[in-house]
Coordinates of C-alpha atoms and ligand atoms in Angstrom, one line a residue:
X1 CA 322.6 -142.9 222.9
X2 CA 323.1 -146.5 223.9
X3 CA 321.5 -149.0 221.4
X4 CA 318.9 -151.4 222.8
X5 CA 318.4 -154.3 220.5
X6 CA 315.4 -156.6 221.0
X7 CA 315.0 -159.8 219.1
X8 CA 311.6 -160.8 217.8
X9 CA 311.4 -163.5 220.4
X10 CA 312.1 -160.9 223.2
X11 CA 309.5 -158.5 221.8
X12 CA 306.8 -161.3 221.7
X13 CA 307.6 -162.1 225.3
X14 CA 307.2 -158.5 226.4
X15 CA 303.9 -158.3 224.4
X16 CA 302.7 -161.3 226.3
X17 CA 303.4 -160.0 229.8
X18 CA 300.4 -160.5 232.1
X19 CA 301.9 -160.2 235.5
X20 CA 300.8 -156.7 236.8
X21 CA 304.2 -156.1 238.5
X22 CA 306.1 -156.9 235.4
X23 CA 303.8 -154.7 233.3
X24 CA 304.2 -151.8 235.7
X25 CA 308.0 -152.2 235.5
X26 CA 307.8 -152.0 231.7
X27 CA 305.7 -148.9 231.7
X28 CA 307.8 -147.3 234.4
X29 CA 311.0 -147.9 232.5
X30 CA 309.6 -146.4 229.3
X31 CA 308.2 -143.5 231.2
X32 CA 311.6 -142.8 232.8
X33 CA 313.2 -142.7 229.4
X34 CA 310.6 -140.4 228.0
X35 CA 311.0 -138.1 230.9
X36 CA 314.7 -137.9 230.4
X37 CA 314.4 -137.3 226.7
X38 CA 311.7 -134.7 226.8
X39 CA 312.1 -133.2 230.2
X40 CA 308.7 -134.6 231.2
X41 CA 307.0 -132.4 228.5
X42 CA 304.2 -133.5 226.3
X43 CA 304.0 -131.8 222.8
X44 CA 300.6 -130.8 221.4
X45 CA 299.6 -131.3 217.8
X46 CA 296.2 -129.6 217.2
X47 CA 294.4 -132.1 215.1
X48 CA 292.3 -130.6 212.3
X49 CA 290.3 -133.2 210.4
X50 CA 289.3 -130.9 207.6
X51 CA 287.5 -133.3 205.2
X52 CA 286.2 -136.8 205.5
X53 CA 286.0 -137.6 201.8
X54 CA 288.2 -140.5 200.8
X55 CA 288.9 -142.3 197.5
X56 CA 290.1 -145.4 199.3
X57 CA 288.0 -148.3 200.6
X58 CA 290.0 -149.8 203.5
X59 CA 287.9 -152.6 205.0
X60 CA 288.3 -151.3 208.6
X61 CA 287.6 -147.6 208.3
X62 CA 284.4 -145.7 208.6
X63 CA 285.5 -143.1 206.1
X64 CA 285.9 -145.7 203.3
X65 CA 284.3 -144.5 200.1
X66 CA 281.7 -147.3 200.1
X67 CA 280.3 -146.2 203.4
X68 CA 277.2 -144.4 202.0
X69 CA 275.7 -143.9 205.5
X70 CA 278.4 -141.3 206.3
X71 CA 277.6 -137.6 205.9
X72 CA 280.6 -136.1 204.0
X73 CA 282.1 -132.7 204.7
X74 CA 284.9 -130.5 203.6
X75 CA 285.9 -127.4 205.5
X76 CA 286.6 -124.3 203.4
X77 CA 289.8 -122.3 203.5
X78 CA 288.6 -119.6 205.9
X79 CA 287.2 -122.1 208.4
X80 CA 290.5 -124.0 208.4
X81 CA 292.5 -120.9 208.8
X82 CA 290.2 -119.8 211.6
X83 CA 290.8 -123.1 213.5
X84 CA 294.6 -122.9 212.8
X85 CA 294.8 -119.3 214.2
X86 CA 292.8 -120.3 217.2
X87 CA 295.2 -123.1 218.0
X88 CA 298.2 -120.8 217.4
X89 CA 296.9 -118.2 219.8
X90 CA 296.4 -120.9 222.5
X91 CA 300.1 -121.8 222.3
X92 CA 299.7 -125.0 220.3
X93 CA 302.9 -124.7 218.3
X94 CA 302.1 -127.5 215.9
X95 CA 299.1 -128.8 213.9
X96 CA 298.3 -132.1 212.3
X97 CA 296.3 -131.5 209.2
X98 CA 294.4 -134.7 208.3
X99 CA 291.9 -135.8 205.6
X100 CA 290.8 -138.9 203.8
X101 CA 292.8 -139.6 200.8
X102 CA 292.2 -137.3 197.9
X103 CA 294.3 -137.2 194.8
X104 CA 292.5 -134.8 192.4
X105 CA 294.7 -132.0 191.2
X106 CA 292.2 -129.4 192.4
X107 CA 292.4 -130.9 195.9
X108 CA 296.2 -130.9 195.8
X109 CA 296.2 -127.2 194.8
X110 CA 293.8 -126.5 197.7
X111 CA 296.1 -128.1 200.3
X112 CA 299.3 -126.6 198.9
X113 CA 297.6 -123.2 199.1
X114 CA 296.3 -123.9 202.6
X115 CA 299.8 -124.8 203.9
X116 CA 301.3 -121.6 202.4
X117 CA 298.5 -119.5 204.0
X118 CA 299.0 -121.1 207.4
X119 CA 302.7 -120.5 207.2
X120 CA 302.2 -116.9 206.1
X121 CA 299.9 -116.2 209.1
X122 CA 301.6 -118.2 211.8
X123 CA 304.8 -120.0 212.9
X124 CA 303.0 -123.3 213.4
X125 CA 304.9 -126.5 212.7
X126 CA 302.9 -128.6 210.3
X127 CA 302.4 -132.4 210.3
X128 CA 300.5 -133.6 207.2
X129 CA 298.4 -136.7 206.9
X130 CA 296.9 -136.9 203.4
X131 CA 297.6 -140.5 202.5
X132 CA 299.4 -141.9 199.4
X133 CA 300.5 -139.3 196.8
X134 CA 303.0 -139.1 194.0
X135 CA 306.5 -138.1 195.0
X136 CA 306.3 -134.8 193.1
X137 CA 303.2 -133.8 195.2
X138 CA 304.9 -134.7 198.4
X139 CA 307.8 -132.5 197.3
X140 CA 305.3 -129.6 196.7
X141 CA 303.8 -130.1 200.1
X142 CA 307.3 -130.0 201.6
X143 CA 308.2 -126.9 199.7
X144 CA 305.0 -125.2 200.8
X145 CA 306.0 -125.6 204.4
X146 CA 304.8 -129.0 205.7
X147 CA 307.7 -130.7 207.4
X148 CA 306.3 -133.8 209.1
X149 CA 304.2 -136.5 207.4
X150 CA 302.2 -139.3 209.0
X151 CA 301.4 -142.4 206.9
X152 CA 300.6 -145.5 208.8
X153 CA 301.8 -148.8 207.3
X154 CA 298.7 -150.3 209.2
X155 CA 300.5 -153.6 209.4
X156 CA 304.0 -154.6 208.3
X157 CA 302.8 -158.0 207.3
X158 CA 302.0 -157.8 203.5
X159 CA 299.7 -160.8 203.7
X160 CA 297.6 -159.3 206.5
X161 CA 297.7 -155.9 204.7
X162 CA 296.1 -157.6 201.6
X163 CA 293.4 -159.2 203.8
X164 CA 292.3 -155.9 205.3
X165 CA 292.3 -153.9 202.0
X166 CA 290.7 -154.3 198.6
X167 CA 292.8 -155.7 195.9
X168 CA 293.7 -152.4 194.3
X169 CA 295.3 -151.1 197.5
X170 CA 299.0 -151.9 197.5
X171 CA 301.4 -152.5 200.4
X172 CA 304.3 -151.9 198.0
X173 CA 302.9 -148.4 197.1
X174 CA 302.5 -147.6 200.8
X175 CA 306.2 -148.6 201.4
X176 CA 307.3 -146.6 198.3
X177 CA 305.4 -143.5 199.7
X178 CA 307.2 -143.8 203.0
X179 CA 310.5 -144.0 201.3
X180 CA 309.7 -141.0 199.1
X181 CA 308.8 -139.0 202.1
X182 CA 312.0 -139.9 203.8
X183 CA 314.1 -139.0 200.7
X184 CA 312.4 -135.6 200.4
X185 CA 313.4 -134.8 204.0
X186 CA 310.2 -135.0 205.9
X187 CA 310.2 -136.1 209.5
X188 CA 308.3 -139.4 208.8
X189 CA 305.8 -141.0 211.1
X190 CA 304.1 -144.3 210.7
X191 CA 302.2 -146.8 212.8
X192 CA 299.9 -149.8 212.9
X193 CA 296.5 -150.9 214.2
X194 CA 296.8 -153.2 217.2
X195 CA 294.6 -156.2 217.8
X196 CA 293.3 -156.5 214.2
X197 CA 291.5 -159.7 213.3
X198 CA 294.0 -162.3 212.2
X199 CA 296.9 -160.3 213.6
X200 CA 299.4 -162.3 215.7
X201 CA 301.9 -161.3 218.4
X202 CA 304.6 -162.1 215.9
X203 CA 303.1 -159.6 213.5
X204 CA 303.2 -156.9 216.1
X205 CA 306.8 -157.8 216.9
X206 CA 307.6 -157.5 213.2
X207 CA 305.9 -154.1 213.2
X208 CA 308.3 -152.8 215.8
X209 CA 311.2 -154.3 213.9
X210 CA 309.9 -152.5 210.8
X211 CA 309.8 -149.1 212.7
X212 CA 313.4 -149.7 213.7
X213 CA 314.6 -150.9 210.3
X214 CA 312.8 -148.1 208.5
X215 CA 314.4 -145.6 210.9
X216 CA 311.1 -143.7 211.6
X217 CA 311.0 -140.4 213.4
X218 CA 307.5 -140.6 214.8
X219 CA 305.1 -143.4 215.7
X220 CA 301.4 -143.0 215.9
X221 CA 299.7 -146.3 216.6
X222 CA 296.6 -147.5 218.5
X223 CA 294.1 -150.2 219.0
X224 CA 291.8 -151.4 216.2
X225 CA 288.3 -150.4 217.1
X226 CA 285.6 -152.0 215.0
X227 CA 283.1 -149.9 213.0
X228 CA 279.8 -151.5 212.2
X229 CA 279.5 -150.0 208.7
X230 CA 282.7 -151.7 207.5
X231 CA 283.4 -155.2 206.1
X232 CA 286.1 -156.0 208.7
X233 CA 283.5 -156.0 211.5
X234 CA 282.4 -159.5 210.2
X235 CA 285.7 -161.0 211.3
X236 CA 285.8 -162.1 214.9
X237 CA 288.0 -160.1 217.3
X238 CA 290.6 -162.3 219.0
X239 CA 291.3 -159.8 221.8
X240 CA 288.9 -158.1 224.1
X241 CA 288.8 -154.3 224.5
X242 CA 291.0 -154.5 227.6
X243 CA 293.5 -156.8 225.8
X244 CA 293.7 -154.5 222.8
X245 CA 294.2 -151.5 225.2
X246 CA 297.0 -153.2 227.1
X247 CA 298.6 -154.6 223.9
X248 CA 298.6 -151.0 222.6
X249 CA 300.2 -149.7 225.8
X250 CA 302.8 -152.4 225.6
X251 CA 303.6 -151.5 222.0
X252 CA 304.1 -147.9 223.0
X253 CA 306.4 -148.8 225.9
X254 CA 308.5 -151.2 223.9
X255 CA 308.7 -148.7 221.0
X256 CA 310.1 -146.1 223.5
X257 CA 312.7 -148.6 224.9
X258 CA 313.6 -149.9 221.5
X259 CA 313.6 -146.8 219.3
X260 CA 314.3 -144.3 222.1
X261 CA 314.4 -140.8 220.7
X262 CA 311.3 -140.8 218.4
X263 CA 308.1 -139.0 219.1
X264 CA 305.3 -141.3 220.1
X265 CA 301.7 -140.2 220.1
X266 CA 299.1 -141.1 222.8
X267 CA 296.4 -141.6 220.2
X268 CA 292.7 -140.7 220.7
X269 CA 291.6 -144.3 219.9
X270 CA 293.1 -145.4 223.2
X271 CA 290.4 -143.3 224.9
X272 CA 287.7 -145.2 223.0
X273 CA 288.7 -148.3 225.0
X274 CA 289.4 -146.7 228.4
X275 CA 288.6 -143.3 229.8
X276 CA 292.2 -142.8 230.8
X277 CA 293.7 -144.5 227.8
X278 CA 295.7 -141.6 226.5
X279 CA 297.1 -140.7 230.0
X280 CA 298.1 -144.4 230.5
X281 CA 300.1 -144.1 227.2
X282 CA 301.8 -140.9 228.5
X283 CA 302.7 -142.8 231.6
X284 CA 304.2 -145.6 229.5
X285 CA 306.5 -143.8 227.1
X286 CA 304.4 -141.5 224.8
X287 CA 305.3 -137.8 224.5
X288 CA 302.8 -136.3 222.0
X289 CA 299.1 -135.7 222.3
X290 CA 296.7 -134.5 219.6
X291 CA 293.9 -132.3 220.9
X292 CA 291.2 -132.2 218.4
X293 CA 290.5 -128.7 217.0
X294 CA 288.0 -129.8 214.3
X295 CA 284.9 -127.7 214.8
X296 CA 282.3 -129.6 216.8
X297 CA 279.7 -129.7 214.0
X298 CA 282.0 -131.9 211.9
X299 CA 283.5 -134.2 214.5
X300 CA 280.9 -137.0 214.6
X301 CA 281.4 -137.3 210.8
X302 CA 285.1 -138.1 211.1
X303 CA 284.2 -141.5 212.3
X304 CA 287.2 -143.7 211.5
X305 CA 286.0 -146.1 214.2
X306 CA 283.0 -146.4 216.5
X307 CA 282.8 -144.7 219.9
X308 CA 285.3 -142.0 219.0
X309 CA 285.8 -139.7 222.0
X310 CA 285.6 -135.9 222.0
X311 CA 282.9 -135.7 219.4
X312 CA 280.6 -133.6 221.6
X313 CA 283.2 -131.2 222.7
X314 CA 284.4 -127.9 221.3
X315 CA 288.1 -127.1 220.8
X316 CA 288.1 -125.0 224.0
X317 CA 286.5 -127.9 226.0
X318 CA 289.2 -130.3 224.6
X319 CA 291.9 -127.8 225.7
X320 CA 290.5 -127.6 229.2
X321 CA 290.1 -131.3 229.4
X322 CA 293.7 -131.9 228.5
X323 CA 294.9 -129.6 231.2
X324 CA 293.4 -132.1 233.7
X325 CA 294.5 -135.2 231.8
X326 CA 298.1 -134.0 231.8
X327 CA 297.9 -133.1 235.5
X328 CA 296.6 -136.6 236.3
X329 CA 299.6 -138.1 234.4
X330 CA 302.0 -135.7 236.1
X331 CA 303.2 -134.3 232.8
X332 CA 303.9 -130.7 231.6
X333 CA 302.6 -129.2 228.4
X334 CA 305.4 -128.2 226.1
X335 CA 303.6 -124.9 225.4
X336 CA 304.9 -123.0 222.4
X337 CA 307.4 -125.7 221.4
X338 CA 307.3 -127.3 218.0
X339 CA 308.5 -130.5 219.6
X340 CA 310.3 -132.0 216.5
X341 CA 311.5 -135.6 216.8
X342 CA 315.0 -135.7 218.1
X343 CA 315.6 -138.8 216.1
X344 CA 315.2 -136.9 212.9
X345 CA 318.2 -134.7 213.7
X346 CA 320.2 -137.7 214.9
X347 CA 319.4 -139.5 211.7
X348 CA 320.4 -136.5 209.6
X349 CA 323.7 -136.1 211.5
X350 CA 324.4 -139.8 211.0
X351 CA 324.1 -139.4 207.2
X352 CA 326.5 -136.5 207.0
Ligands
5AD1 N1 290.2 -148.6 214.3 C1 291.4 -148.0 214.6 N2 292.0 -147.2 213.7 C2 291.5 -147.0 212.5 N3 291.9 -146.2 211.5 C3 291.0 -146.4 210.5 N4 290.0 -147.2 210.8 C4 290.3 -147.6 212.1 C5 289.7 -148.5 213.0 N5 288.5 -149.1 212.7 C6 293.2 -145.5 211.5 C7 294.1 -146.1 210.4 C8 294.4 -144.9 209.5 C9 294.1 -143.7 210.4 C10 293.7 -142.5 209.7 O1 293.0 -144.2 211.2 O2 295.3 -146.6 211.0 O3 295.8 -144.8 209.1
SF4_2 FE1 290.6 -143.5 203.6 FE2 292.6 -143.6 205.4 FE3 290.1 -144.6 206.0 FE4 291.7 -145.9 204.3 S1 292.1 -145.5 206.5 S2 289.5 -145.4 204.0 S3 292.7 -144.2 203.2 S4 290.6 -142.4 205.6

């Protein structure tokens, strides 16, 4: 595939496009490339947020351990397996299992067992998102049957990273984890929050250069959406909701044109800012969507940010809703397909 190299200056210029015609041209070009690469298909990842406990205290996130207003929950094994089986029977070929960060050995045993059980009962592809863990644990999760891992770098600017996290959270550890995951053989996904207080266009351009340099297989990024029970809400926003939405859509489109054959998610947070936020991302280069399959009674408690959509819906309602959303965007569901990142296989071939 032909290389497209963007300089930092060029990326900043694209991020600053305001002319509607130029913007449409950018989205159309990214959409065309996604259509060619994925045959106009969108891959589903049933998103199961199986626990909202977290040992971390990120300044922007509603799940942070110091948010005592949050009702905490953990789904038990049978409940999780029930949700996984439901998704499998609907033709969702892949799941994303997500939780706040938990490092206790009993919790690790639980998730390893869970992955094995899901693999015994189904042929689901599994994306894991459990945060920063030691390399041996990542290896155990891989051996159990997880084959993709999502860990957002949140921002590739170490100084900004330090400003939006407590002192004991480390940018270097996060990088190390991403490298460990890649060395083990996972398809590795990362991403950033877009429109954070103090974040600049140059930071966002560097984020894209980071994705390229790190050779990521998957990208999941979306707008920063403030949460009133978090410290970061005290810092003024420099971009309006609309600006953060469009910045996010531009980031998706440029990522498609720059990285080409990676999987890019149309993340749910886009819908917190615009009722058609996810579809707009699908029309601008994204090729993955994550229908929430978390049981309804837990959804409102997985409140990473405020105004999270789909909290009053059941998994079936989300499924029906997505049929219409895909139709609106003129996309086809890649039913029954795992939808692995083509870049992962290209990367492996390159190393041989
Ligand atoms: N706005 C947008 N995304 C958020 N996340 C956490 N808090 C917020 C917020 N306020 C994202 C982070 C994290 C993922 C689980 O949720 O990027 O990696
Ligand atoms: Fe925990 Fe992740 Fe939220 Fe940080 S962003 S507090 S690690 S759930």
